[in-house]
Amino acid sequence: MMEELRDLYQEVILDHGKNPRNFGHPEGANCEAHGYNPVCGDTLTVYLTVDDAGVIRNAAFEGRGCAISLASASMMTEVLIGKTLEEAKKLFDGFHRMCTGEDVDPQVSGVDDEDAVERLQVLSGVREFPVRVKCATLAWHTMQAAAAGEHECPVDPVQVTTE
Amino acid sequence: MSKATTAVEVLAGDNSTAALDVERVRQDFPILRQMAYGQPLVYLDNAASAQKPRQVLDAMQEAYETYYSNVHRGVHHLSQLSTDAFEAARDKVARFINARSVDEIVFTRGGTESINLVAATYGRKFLTAGDEIVISHMEHHANIVPWQMLRDELGVVLKVAPIDDDGNLLLDEYEKLLSPRTRLVAMTHISNALGTVTPIRDIIRLAHERGAKVLVDGCQAAPHMILDVQELDADFYVFSGHKMYGPTGIGVLWGKEEILNDMPPYQTGGEMISVVTLEKTTFKKAPHRFEAGTPAIVEAIGLGAAVDYLTGLGLDNIHAHEDGLLAYATQRLGAVPGLVIHGRAKEKASIVSFLMEDIHAHDIGTIVDRAGVAVRVGHHCAQPVMERFGVAATARASFAVYNTRAEVDALAEALDKVRELFAR
Ligand SMILES: Cc1ncc(COP(=O)(O)O)c(C=O)c1O
């Protein structure tokens, strides 16, 4: 029992969960979206500062949630800073496939950061806990909504549990 | 309901001293022999839905295998047997809650539909703009949203009676909310999120003094305590079959006969009419007026079997057993370092909502799940009360007649694992 749980709740995750990085509402953010998980009531707001070239200059978030969703949001913001919106989308695709167990070691091409995916791998333990996948992906869904200029990102529980 | 954790009350939860032989009760529930992740299943999510005893499963199987057919519409042998069994179930429910007449028992799909039925029929007919409905801050969404819809549709005013930090309803504040415009009070008997047992007699009396009608949400009360709707003197009392060891898809709306017969139909179609011509239809009286179409026949029969089961064990014995478990769990879980119980009302049913330090309820739920312990985590369909306590979610253990003190221990030990994991 404890192995899988230790795999899910790795120390890095607990650390990000307790001390999330890039937490707050930065000045100059020009994209934001609100993510909500109606199953547990958790809410996140993701802020992006995107320049004219489509590069994410700053990424941050605010909100409350479980250790998994906070850690995922925190690590996402770290990874995204400096990436283009296109790269962000590719990373999300890879991350998503990893969380659902569809692709244990996703190869994400066209992203100029070799170990970005590797750093996100610490969250892959979630694939043994299907009902928790949405916790890990909430921040990413919300980021996509922010990037697309949407302001609300209601995560439909049905959609999320089958993802 | 337990007021304090005294030694005597704690002993009442002990299998050996209770008037109820828990080990024998457990034999009635086949699912309790299941394993979860290789460990014995510890099912503590009874407030969401209770498991079913063999007696209920057998009654339903027997119906399907030996006398099933549609009800009320055939002259043939099976139709008569089915109709008799279906109506006998209604009779069992009527006696279970001491209704004045069996005609006061309307079968619905569950507590949610019962409340919606009252809102859609009684509400639409008797309420107008400016009239007031009073609910409490700890209602289930099923007893909030139908009234909000009515507010938006009719322009009635929705008022909310506050609770204190322990989850007690503030009766004085409630009384102040009542006015000559109050037409309906819709209040829970037991809060599914906090376990609070509300002072429902006072709530009803004060409402009636102002001429308001009262709907009581008894979804959590029906499996836990002796109910006497005549003595309570509410106007409507609603509950779900699946929370009282019966099947899903069946619930009850009890209403005073004269009120029910004053209400327009809910859905229309077959079964609920007296005469239909192409110009005009006259409707049957309650309860059939509210039961359009083919009902949940076998589910109703299963509910009847659940009522027999509860009555056979004795609601007072069940109550004493669950009270003992509550006292034991309050003490045992309260001793887990960092654990905070939300909901410490003076009168409580066997529901313990809690959080641990800054650990999110979902993380607690996932970890104890791997130890085979099923608890509910989330907002329990009662977001306003979560917001009242400043939390998004809690973990909730809710105890039924088949739970034991050893299972409370299993939960407490699983919670130690949560702390262990998060202490790294
Ligand atoms: C207090 C209360 N009211 C209403 C309901 C709704 O019951 P159902 O989902 O069976 O319709 C529940 C069930 O969760 C409840 O606990």
Coordinates of C-alpha atoms and ligand atoms in Angstrom, one line a residue:
Chain A
M1 CA 0.0 0.0 0.0
M2 CA 2.7 2.5 1.0
E3 CA 4.9 2.1 -2.1
E4 CA 2.3 3.5 -4.5
L5 CA 1.4 6.2 -2.1
R6 CA 5.0 7.1 -1.6
D7 CA 5.3 7.2 -5.4
L8 CA 2.4 9.6 -5.6
Y9 CA 3.3 11.7 -2.7
Q10 CA 7.0 12.1 -3.5
E11 CA 8.9 14.6 -1.3
V12 CA 9.2 17.0 -4.3
I13 CA 5.5 17.0 -4.6
L14 CA 4.9 17.6 -0.9
D15 CA 7.4 20.4 -1.0
H16 CA 5.7 22.1 -4.0
G17 CA 2.4 21.5 -2.3
K18 CA 3.5 23.2 0.9
N19 CA 5.6 25.9 -0.6
P20 CA 4.1 26.5 -4.1
R21 CA 6.4 28.5 -6.4
N22 CA 5.2 31.5 -8.4
F23 CA 2.2 31.8 -6.1
G24 CA 0.3 35.1 -6.5
H25 CA -1.1 37.6 -9.0
P26 CA 1.9 39.2 -10.8
E27 CA 1.6 42.7 -12.2
G28 CA 1.7 42.8 -15.9
A29 CA -0.1 39.5 -16.4
N30 CA -2.1 39.7 -19.6
C31 CA -3.8 36.3 -19.7
E32 CA -5.7 34.7 -16.9
A33 CA -8.2 32.0 -16.4
H34 CA -10.1 30.5 -13.5
G35 CA -10.2 26.8 -13.1
Y36 CA -12.7 25.0 -11.0
N37 CA -13.1 21.4 -10.0
P38 CA -16.8 21.0 -9.1
V39 CA -16.1 17.6 -7.6
C40 CA -14.0 18.9 -4.7
G41 CA -14.6 22.7 -4.9
D42 CA -10.9 23.4 -5.6
T43 CA -10.2 26.6 -7.5
L44 CA -7.2 27.9 -9.3
T45 CA -6.4 31.1 -11.2
V46 CA -3.5 30.9 -13.7
Y47 CA -1.8 34.1 -14.8
L48 CA 0.4 34.4 -17.9
T49 CA 2.5 37.2 -19.1
V50 CA 2.8 36.6 -22.9
D51 CA 4.9 38.9 -25.1
D52 CA 4.2 39.8 -28.7
A53 CA 6.3 36.9 -29.9
G54 CA 4.1 34.5 -28.0
V55 CA 6.7 33.7 -25.4
I56 CA 5.5 33.2 -21.8
R57 CA 7.6 35.7 -19.9
N58 CA 6.0 34.9 -16.5
A59 CA 3.6 32.3 -15.2
A60 CA 1.9 32.3 -11.8
F61 CA -1.1 31.0 -10.0
E62 CA -3.3 31.4 -7.0
G63 CA -5.9 29.2 -5.4
R64 CA -6.5 26.3 -3.1
G65 CA -6.4 22.6 -3.6
C66 CA -4.9 19.3 -2.7
A67 CA -1.2 18.5 -2.6
I68 CA -1.3 17.1 -6.1
S69 CA -3.1 20.1 -7.7
L70 CA -1.0 22.7 -6.0
A71 CA 2.3 20.9 -6.8
S72 CA 1.2 20.4 -10.4
A73 CA 0.4 24.1 -10.7
S74 CA 3.6 25.1 -9.1
M75 CA 5.7 22.9 -11.2
M76 CA 3.8 23.9 -14.3
T77 CA 4.6 27.6 -13.8
E78 CA 8.3 26.8 -13.4
V79 CA 8.4 24.8 -16.6
L80 CA 6.4 27.3 -18.6
I81 CA 8.4 30.4 -18.0
G82 CA 10.4 31.1 -21.2
K83 CA 8.4 28.7 -23.4
T84 CA 6.2 29.7 -26.4
L85 CA 2.5 29.1 -26.2
E86 CA 3.0 26.4 -28.8
E87 CA 5.6 24.7 -26.6
A88 CA 3.2 25.0 -23.7
K89 CA 0.6 23.2 -25.6
K90 CA 2.9 20.4 -26.6
L91 CA 4.1 20.0 -23.0
F92 CA 0.5 19.8 -21.8
D93 CA -0.2 17.1 -24.4
G94 CA 2.7 15.0 -23.2
F95 CA 1.9 15.7 -19.5
H96 CA -1.7 14.7 -20.1
R97 CA -0.7 11.4 -21.8
M98 CA 1.7 10.7 -18.9
C99 CA -1.0 11.3 -16.2
T100 CA -3.6 9.1 -17.8
G101 CA -1.1 6.3 -18.3
E102 CA -1.6 6.5 -22.1
D103 CA 2.1 7.1 -22.5
V104 CA 4.4 6.3 -19.6
D105 CA 7.4 8.2 -21.1
P106 CA 6.1 10.8 -23.5
Q107 CA 8.5 12.1 -26.1
V108 CA 7.7 15.8 -26.6
S109 CA 9.4 17.1 -29.7
G110 CA 9.8 20.7 -30.7
V111 CA 10.3 21.9 -27.1
D112 CA 13.5 23.6 -26.4
D113 CA 14.0 22.2 -22.9
E114 CA 15.2 18.6 -22.8
D115 CA 14.4 17.8 -19.3
A116 CA 11.1 19.7 -18.9
V117 CA 9.2 16.5 -19.3
E118 CA 11.5 14.7 -17.0
R119 CA 10.9 17.2 -14.3
L120 CA 7.2 16.7 -14.7
Q121 CA 7.6 12.9 -14.4
V122 CA 7.5 13.1 -10.6
L123 CA 3.7 13.6 -11.0
S124 CA 3.3 10.4 -13.1
G125 CA 2.5 8.4 -9.9
V126 CA -1.0 9.8 -10.3
R127 CA -1.8 7.4 -13.1
E128 CA -2.2 4.7 -10.5
F129 CA -5.0 6.9 -9.0
P130 CA -7.5 7.5 -11.8
V131 CA -9.8 9.7 -9.8
R132 CA -6.9 12.0 -9.0
V133 CA -5.8 12.6 -12.6
K134 CA -8.0 15.7 -12.7
C135 CA -6.2 17.2 -9.7
A136 CA -2.9 17.0 -11.7
T137 CA -4.3 18.4 -14.9
L138 CA -6.5 21.2 -13.5
A139 CA -3.8 23.8 -13.7
W140 CA -2.8 22.8 -17.2
H141 CA -6.4 22.9 -18.5
T142 CA -6.7 26.4 -16.9
M143 CA -3.4 27.5 -18.4
Q144 CA -4.7 26.4 -21.8
A145 CA -7.9 28.4 -21.3
A146 CA -5.8 31.5 -20.3
A147 CA -3.6 31.1 -23.3
A148 CA -6.7 30.9 -25.5
G149 CA -8.1 34.0 -24.0
E150 CA -10.9 32.3 -22.1
H151 CA -11.6 33.4 -18.6
E152 CA -13.5 30.6 -17.1
C153 CA -12.4 27.0 -17.3
P154 CA -15.0 24.9 -15.7
V155 CA -13.7 21.4 -15.6
D156 CA -16.6 19.1 -16.3
P157 CA -16.2 16.1 -14.0
V158 CA -17.5 13.7 -16.6
Q159 CA -15.1 15.0 -19.1
V160 CA -12.2 14.9 -16.7
T161 CA -12.7 11.4 -15.3
T162 CA -12.8 9.9 -18.7
E163 CA -9.8 11.8 -20.1
Chain B
M1 CA -28.3 11.5 20.4
S2 CA -25.1 11.8 22.3
K3 CA -24.3 15.0 24.1
A4 CA -20.9 14.2 25.6
T5 CA -18.5 11.4 25.4
T6 CA -19.1 9.5 28.6
A7 CA -17.8 6.0 29.3
V8 CA -21.2 4.5 29.2
E9 CA -21.9 5.9 25.7
V10 CA -18.6 4.7 24.5
L11 CA -19.4 1.2 25.7
A12 CA -22.7 1.3 23.8
G13 CA -20.6 1.1 20.6
D14 CA -18.9 -2.0 21.8
N15 CA -20.2 -5.0 20.0
S16 CA -20.3 -7.1 23.1
T17 CA -22.5 -4.9 25.2
A18 CA -24.9 -3.4 22.6
A19 CA -28.4 -4.7 22.3
L20 CA -27.6 -5.4 18.8
D21 CA -25.3 -8.2 17.7
V22 CA -23.2 -6.4 15.1
E23 CA -21.4 -9.6 14.0
R24 CA -24.7 -11.1 13.1
V25 CA -25.9 -7.9 11.4
R26 CA -22.7 -8.0 9.3
Q27 CA -23.5 -11.5 8.0
D28 CA -26.6 -9.9 6.4
F29 CA -24.5 -7.7 4.2
P30 CA -22.7 -9.7 1.5
I31 CA -20.6 -6.7 0.3
L32 CA -18.9 -6.4 3.7
R33 CA -16.9 -9.5 2.8
Q34 CA -15.2 -7.7 -0.1
M35 CA -11.6 -6.7 0.0
A36 CA -10.3 -3.3 -1.1
Y37 CA -6.6 -3.2 -2.2
G38 CA -6.1 -6.5 -0.5
Q39 CA -7.5 -5.3 2.8
P40 CA -10.8 -5.9 4.4
L41 CA -13.3 -3.3 3.3
V42 CA -14.1 -0.7 5.9
Y43 CA -17.2 1.1 4.6
L44 CA -17.7 4.5 6.3
D45 CA -19.5 6.3 3.5
N46 CA -23.0 5.5 4.7
A47 CA -24.4 9.0 4.7
A48 CA -23.8 9.0 0.9
S49 CA -25.5 5.6 0.5
A50 CA -25.8 2.5 2.7
Q51 CA -25.1 -1.1 1.7
K52 CA -28.0 -3.6 1.2
P53 CA -28.8 -6.6 3.4
R54 CA -29.5 -10.0 1.9
Q55 CA -33.2 -9.6 2.9
V56 CA -33.6 -6.6 0.5
L57 CA -31.7 -8.3 -2.3
D58 CA -33.7 -11.5 -1.9
A59 CA -37.1 -9.6 -1.8
M60 CA -36.2 -7.9 -5.1
Q61 CA -34.9 -11.1 -6.7
E62 CA -38.0 -13.0 -5.6
A63 CA -40.2 -10.3 -7.1
Y64 CA -38.5 -10.5 -10.5
E65 CA -38.4 -14.3 -10.4
T66 CA -41.9 -15.1 -9.2
Y67 CA -44.5 -12.4 -9.6
Y68 CA -43.2 -9.4 -11.5
S69 CA -45.5 -7.5 -13.8
N70 CA -46.8 -4.0 -14.2
V71 CA -49.0 -2.7 -11.4
H72 CA -52.6 -1.4 -11.2
R73 CA -53.5 -2.2 -14.8
G74 CA -54.0 -5.8 -15.3
V75 CA -56.7 -8.3 -14.2
H76 CA -54.2 -11.1 -14.6
H77 CA -52.7 -13.1 -11.8
L78 CA -49.2 -11.6 -11.8
S79 CA -50.5 -8.0 -12.0
Q80 CA -52.5 -8.6 -8.9
L81 CA -49.6 -10.1 -7.0
S82 CA -47.3 -7.2 -8.1
T83 CA -49.9 -4.6 -7.2
D84 CA -50.4 -6.2 -3.8
A85 CA -46.7 -6.3 -3.1
F86 CA -46.2 -2.7 -4.3
E87 CA -49.0 -1.4 -2.2
A88 CA -47.9 -3.5 0.7
A89 CA -44.6 -1.7 0.5
R90 CA -46.4 1.7 0.7
D91 CA -48.2 0.4 3.7
K92 CA -44.9 -0.6 5.4
V93 CA -43.5 2.8 4.8
A94 CA -46.7 4.5 6.2
R95 CA -46.4 2.5 9.4
F96 CA -42.6 3.1 9.6
I97 CA -43.1 6.8 9.9
N98 CA -46.6 6.5 11.5
A99 CA -48.4 8.3 8.8
R100 CA -52.1 8.9 9.4
S101 CA -53.0 7.2 6.1
V102 CA -51.2 5.1 3.5
D103 CA -52.5 7.6 1.0
E104 CA -50.0 10.1 2.4
I105 CA -47.0 8.1 1.0
V106 CA -46.0 9.2 -2.4
F107 CA -43.2 7.1 -4.1
T108 CA -40.6 9.2 -5.8
R109 CA -37.1 8.5 -7.2
G110 CA -35.5 9.8 -4.0
G111 CA -35.2 12.7 -1.6
T112 CA -34.2 15.1 -4.4
E113 CA -37.2 14.3 -6.4
S114 CA -39.5 14.6 -3.4
I115 CA -38.3 18.1 -2.7
N116 CA -38.5 19.1 -6.4
L117 CA -42.0 17.7 -6.5
V118 CA -43.1 20.0 -3.6
A119 CA -41.4 23.0 -5.1
A120 CA -43.0 22.4 -8.5
T121 CA -46.5 21.7 -7.3
Y122 CA -47.1 23.2 -3.9
G123 CA -44.6 26.0 -4.5
R124 CA -46.0 27.1 -7.9
K125 CA -49.6 26.9 -6.8
F126 CA -49.4 28.5 -3.3
L127 CA -46.5 31.0 -3.4
T128 CA -46.3 34.4 -5.1
A129 CA -43.8 37.2 -5.4
G130 CA -42.8 38.5 -2.0
D131 CA -43.6 35.3 -0.1
E132 CA -40.8 34.0 1.9
I133 CA -39.1 30.6 2.2
V134 CA -36.7 29.8 5.1
I135 CA -34.0 27.2 4.8
S136 CA -30.8 26.7 6.9
H137 CA -27.1 27.3 6.2
M138 CA -26.5 23.5 6.4
E139 CA -28.9 22.2 3.8
H140 CA -27.9 19.7 1.1
H141 CA -28.0 21.2 -2.4
A142 CA -31.2 19.2 -2.9
N143 CA -32.9 21.4 -0.4
I144 CA -31.4 24.7 -1.7
V145 CA -31.5 24.7 -5.5
P146 CA -35.2 23.9 -6.0
W147 CA -36.1 26.9 -3.8
Q148 CA -33.6 29.1 -5.7
M149 CA -35.3 28.1 -8.9
L150 CA -38.7 29.0 -7.4
R151 CA -37.2 32.3 -6.2
D152 CA -36.0 33.1 -9.7
E153 CA -39.3 32.0 -11.3
L154 CA -41.8 33.5 -8.9
G155 CA -39.9 36.3 -7.1
V156 CA -40.2 34.7 -3.7
V157 CA -37.6 35.6 -1.1
L158 CA -35.2 32.9 0.2
K159 CA -34.0 33.4 3.8
V160 CA -31.2 31.4 5.4
A161 CA -31.2 30.6 9.1
P162 CA -27.6 30.7 10.5
I163 CA -25.6 28.2 12.4
D164 CA -22.9 28.6 15.1
D165 CA -19.3 27.5 14.9
D166 CA -20.2 24.0 16.2
G167 CA -22.9 23.6 13.6
N168 CA -25.9 24.2 15.9
L169 CA -28.9 25.9 14.3
L170 CA -29.4 29.3 15.9
L171 CA -33.0 29.0 16.8
D172 CA -33.4 32.6 18.0
E173 CA -32.1 33.8 14.7
Y174 CA -34.3 31.4 12.9
E175 CA -37.3 32.8 14.8
K176 CA -36.4 36.3 13.8
L177 CA -36.5 35.4 10.1
L178 CA -40.1 34.2 10.4
S179 CA -42.6 36.9 9.2
P180 CA -46.2 37.1 8.2
R181 CA -44.9 36.5 4.6
T182 CA -43.2 33.2 5.5
R183 CA -45.1 30.5 3.6
L184 CA -42.7 27.6 3.8
V185 CA -39.8 26.4 6.0
A186 CA -37.6 23.8 4.3
M187 CA -35.2 22.4 6.8
T188 CA -33.0 19.3 7.3
H189 CA -33.6 16.9 10.2
I190 CA -30.0 15.8 10.2
S191 CA -27.2 17.6 8.3
N192 CA -25.3 15.2 6.0
A193 CA -22.2 17.4 6.2
L194 CA -21.9 18.0 9.9
G195 CA -24.2 15.4 11.6
T196 CA -26.2 18.1 13.4
V197 CA -29.6 17.0 14.5
T198 CA -31.7 20.1 14.2
P199 CA -34.3 21.1 16.9
I200 CA -37.0 20.2 14.4
R201 CA -39.9 20.2 16.8
D202 CA -39.2 23.8 17.7
I203 CA -38.6 24.7 14.1
I204 CA -42.0 23.3 13.1
R205 CA -43.8 24.8 16.0
L206 CA -42.5 28.3 15.4
A207 CA -43.3 28.1 11.7
H208 CA -46.8 26.9 12.4
E209 CA -47.4 29.7 14.8
R210 CA -47.0 32.0 11.8
G211 CA -49.1 29.9 9.5
A212 CA -46.1 28.6 7.5
K213 CA -45.9 25.1 6.2
V214 CA -42.8 23.0 6.9
L215 CA -40.9 20.5 4.7
V216 CA -38.4 18.3 6.6
D217 CA -35.5 16.8 4.7
G218 CA -35.2 13.5 6.5
C219 CA -32.8 11.8 4.2
Q220 CA -30.2 11.3 6.9
A221 CA -32.7 10.7 9.7
A222 CA -34.8 7.8 8.3
P223 CA -32.1 5.1 8.8
H224 CA -31.1 6.4 12.2
M225 CA -34.1 7.2 14.4
I226 CA -37.7 6.4 15.1
L227 CA -39.8 8.7 13.0
D228 CA -43.4 9.7 13.8
V229 CA -44.6 12.3 11.4
Q230 CA -47.9 12.8 13.3
E231 CA -46.0 13.6 16.5
L232 CA -43.5 15.9 14.6
D233 CA -46.5 17.5 12.9
A234 CA -44.5 18.6 9.8
D235 CA -46.4 19.1 6.6
F236 CA -44.0 17.3 4.3
Y237 CA -41.3 14.8 5.2
V238 CA -38.9 13.4 2.5
F239 CA -36.3 10.7 2.4
S240 CA -34.4 8.3 0.1
G241 CA -34.6 4.5 0.0
H242 CA -30.9 4.0 -0.7
K243 CA -29.7 5.6 2.5
M244 CA -31.8 3.3 4.6
Y245 CA -30.5 0.0 3.2
G246 CA -33.0 -0.1 0.4
P247 CA -32.4 0.2 -3.3
T248 CA -31.6 3.3 -5.4
G249 CA -34.3 4.9 -7.6
I250 CA -36.9 4.9 -4.9
G251 CA -37.7 7.6 -2.3
V252 CA -40.6 8.9 -0.3
L253 CA -42.6 12.1 -0.1
W254 CA -44.9 12.1 2.9
G255 CA -47.4 14.9 3.1
K256 CA -50.5 15.6 5.0
E257 CA -53.4 14.2 3.0
E258 CA -55.4 17.4 2.7
I259 CA -52.4 19.3 1.5
L260 CA -51.4 16.7 -1.1
N261 CA -54.9 16.6 -2.5
D262 CA -54.8 20.4 -2.9
M263 CA -51.7 20.2 -5.0
P264 CA -51.6 20.0 -8.8
P265 CA -50.0 17.0 -10.4
Y266 CA -46.2 16.9 -10.9
Q267 CA -45.8 14.9 -14.0
T268 CA -48.7 13.7 -16.1
G269 CA -49.5 10.7 -18.1
G270 CA -50.8 7.2 -17.2
E271 CA -51.6 5.9 -13.8
M272 CA -52.4 9.3 -12.3
I273 CA -55.6 10.1 -14.0
S274 CA -59.3 9.3 -13.2
V275 CA -60.9 10.2 -16.5
V276 CA -59.3 11.5 -19.7
T277 CA -61.4 12.8 -22.5
L278 CA -59.8 14.8 -25.3
E279 CA -61.0 18.0 -23.7
K280 CA -60.4 17.5 -20.0
T281 CA -58.7 15.2 -17.5
T282 CA -59.5 14.6 -13.9
F283 CA -56.7 13.5 -11.7
K284 CA -56.6 10.8 -9.1
K285 CA -56.2 11.7 -5.4
A286 CA -52.8 11.4 -3.7
P287 CA -50.7 9.4 -3.8
H288 CA -51.4 8.2 -7.3
R289 CA -51.9 11.8 -8.6
F290 CA -48.1 12.2 -8.2
E291 CA -47.0 8.9 -9.6
A292 CA -47.3 9.2 -13.3
G293 CA -46.2 6.3 -15.5
T294 CA -44.9 2.9 -14.4
P295 CA -43.3 3.3 -11.0
A296 CA -40.1 1.8 -9.6
I297 CA -42.1 -1.4 -8.7
V298 CA -39.4 -3.7 -7.5
E299 CA -37.4 -0.9 -5.9
A300 CA -40.5 0.0 -3.8
I301 CA -40.8 -3.7 -2.8
G302 CA -37.1 -3.6 -1.9
L303 CA -37.7 -0.5 0.2
G304 CA -40.5 -2.3 2.0
A305 CA -38.0 -5.1 2.8
A306 CA -35.6 -2.5 4.1
V307 CA -38.2 -1.1 6.3
D308 CA -38.9 -4.6 7.7
Y309 CA -35.2 -5.0 8.2
L310 CA -34.8 -1.8 10.1
T311 CA -37.9 -2.5 12.2
G312 CA -36.7 -6.0 12.9
L313 CA -33.4 -4.7 14.3
G314 CA -35.2 -2.0 16.2
L315 CA -34.6 1.7 15.4
D316 CA -33.8 2.3 19.1
N317 CA -31.1 -0.4 19.1
I318 CA -29.7 1.0 15.8
H319 CA -29.7 4.4 17.3
A320 CA -27.9 3.3 20.5
H321 CA -25.3 1.4 18.5
E322 CA -24.6 4.4 16.2
D323 CA -24.5 6.8 19.1
G324 CA -21.9 4.6 20.7
L325 CA -19.8 4.6 17.5
L326 CA -20.1 8.3 17.3
A327 CA -18.9 8.8 20.8
Y328 CA -16.0 6.4 20.3
A329 CA -15.1 7.9 16.9
T330 CA -15.2 11.4 18.3
Q331 CA -12.8 10.4 21.0
R332 CA -10.5 8.2 18.9
L333 CA -10.3 10.5 15.9
G334 CA -10.1 13.5 18.2
A335 CA -6.9 12.0 19.6
V336 CA -5.2 11.9 16.1
P337 CA -2.7 14.8 16.3
G338 CA -3.7 17.8 14.2
L339 CA -7.2 16.4 13.4
V340 CA -10.0 18.9 13.7
I341 CA -13.7 17.8 13.7
H342 CA -16.0 20.2 11.9
G343 CA -19.5 19.9 13.4
R344 CA -19.7 19.5 17.2
A345 CA -23.3 20.2 17.6
K346 CA -25.0 19.4 20.9
E347 CA -27.1 16.8 19.2
K348 CA -25.4 14.8 16.5
A349 CA -26.0 11.7 14.4
S350 CA -23.1 9.3 13.6
I351 CA -21.3 11.5 11.1
V352 CA -17.8 12.9 11.7
S353 CA -16.5 15.5 9.3
F354 CA -12.9 16.4 9.7
L355 CA -9.7 17.8 8.4
M356 CA -6.0 17.3 9.4
E357 CA -3.8 20.4 9.7
D358 CA -3.3 21.8 6.2
I359 CA -3.7 18.4 4.5
H360 CA -6.4 18.6 1.8
A361 CA -9.4 16.2 2.2
H362 CA -8.7 14.6 -1.2
D363 CA -5.2 13.6 -0.1
I364 CA -6.7 12.1 3.1
G365 CA -9.3 10.2 1.1
T366 CA -6.8 8.8 -1.3
I367 CA -4.4 7.6 1.4
V368 CA -7.0 6.0 3.6
D369 CA -8.6 4.4 0.6
R370 CA -5.5 2.4 0.0
A371 CA -5.9 1.1 3.5
G372 CA -9.3 -0.2 2.5
V373 CA -11.2 2.5 4.3
A374 CA -14.0 4.3 2.3
V375 CA -14.8 7.8 3.5
R376 CA -16.3 10.6 1.5
V377 CA -14.2 13.6 0.7
G378 CA -15.4 16.8 -0.9
H379 CA -18.1 19.3 -0.2
H380 CA -20.9 16.7 0.4
C381 CA -23.3 18.6 -1.8
A382 CA -23.4 21.3 0.8
Q383 CA -21.1 24.0 -0.4
P384 CA -22.7 26.8 1.7
V385 CA -21.8 25.0 4.9
M386 CA -18.3 24.3 3.7
E387 CA -17.9 28.0 3.0
R388 CA -19.4 28.8 6.5
F389 CA -16.5 26.8 8.0
G390 CA -14.0 28.4 5.6
V391 CA -13.0 25.1 3.9
A392 CA -13.5 23.8 0.4
A393 CA -13.9 20.2 1.4
T394 CA -13.7 17.9 4.4
A395 CA -13.3 14.2 4.9
R396 CA -16.3 12.5 6.4
A397 CA -16.8 9.2 8.1
S398 CA -20.4 8.2 8.6
F399 CA -21.4 5.1 10.5
A400 CA -24.2 2.6 10.0
V401 CA -25.6 -0.3 11.9
Y402 CA -23.0 -2.7 10.6
N403 CA -19.9 -0.7 11.6
T404 CA -17.7 -1.6 14.5
R405 CA -15.3 0.1 16.8
A406 CA -12.5 -1.9 15.1
E407 CA -13.4 -0.1 11.9
V408 CA -13.1 3.2 13.7
D409 CA -9.6 2.0 14.8
A410 CA -8.8 1.1 11.2
L411 CA -9.7 4.6 10.1
A412 CA -7.6 6.2 12.9
E413 CA -4.6 4.0 11.9
A414 CA -5.0 5.0 8.3
L415 CA -5.0 8.6 9.4
D416 CA -1.7 7.9 11.1
K417 CA -0.3 6.9 7.7
V418 CA -1.6 10.2 6.2
R419 CA 0.4 12.1 8.9
E420 CA 3.4 9.9 8.3
L421 CA 3.4 10.5 4.6
F422 CA 2.9 14.2 4.9
A423 CA 5.5 14.7 7.7
R424 CA 8.3 14.0 5.2
Ligands
LIG1 C1 -29.6 15.7 3.8 C2 -29.8 15.2 2.4 N1 -30.8 15.7 1.7 C3 -31.0 15.3 0.4 C4 -30.2 14.3 -0.2 C5 -30.4 13.9 -1.6 O1 -30.8 12.6 -1.6 P1 -30.8 11.7 -3.0 O2 -29.5 12.0 -3.6 O3 -31.0 10.3 -2.5 O4 -32.0 12.3 -3.8 C6 -29.1 13.8 0.6 C7 -28.2 12.8 0.0 O5 -27.0 13.0 -0.2 C8 -28.9 14.2 1.9 O6 -27.9 13.7 2.6

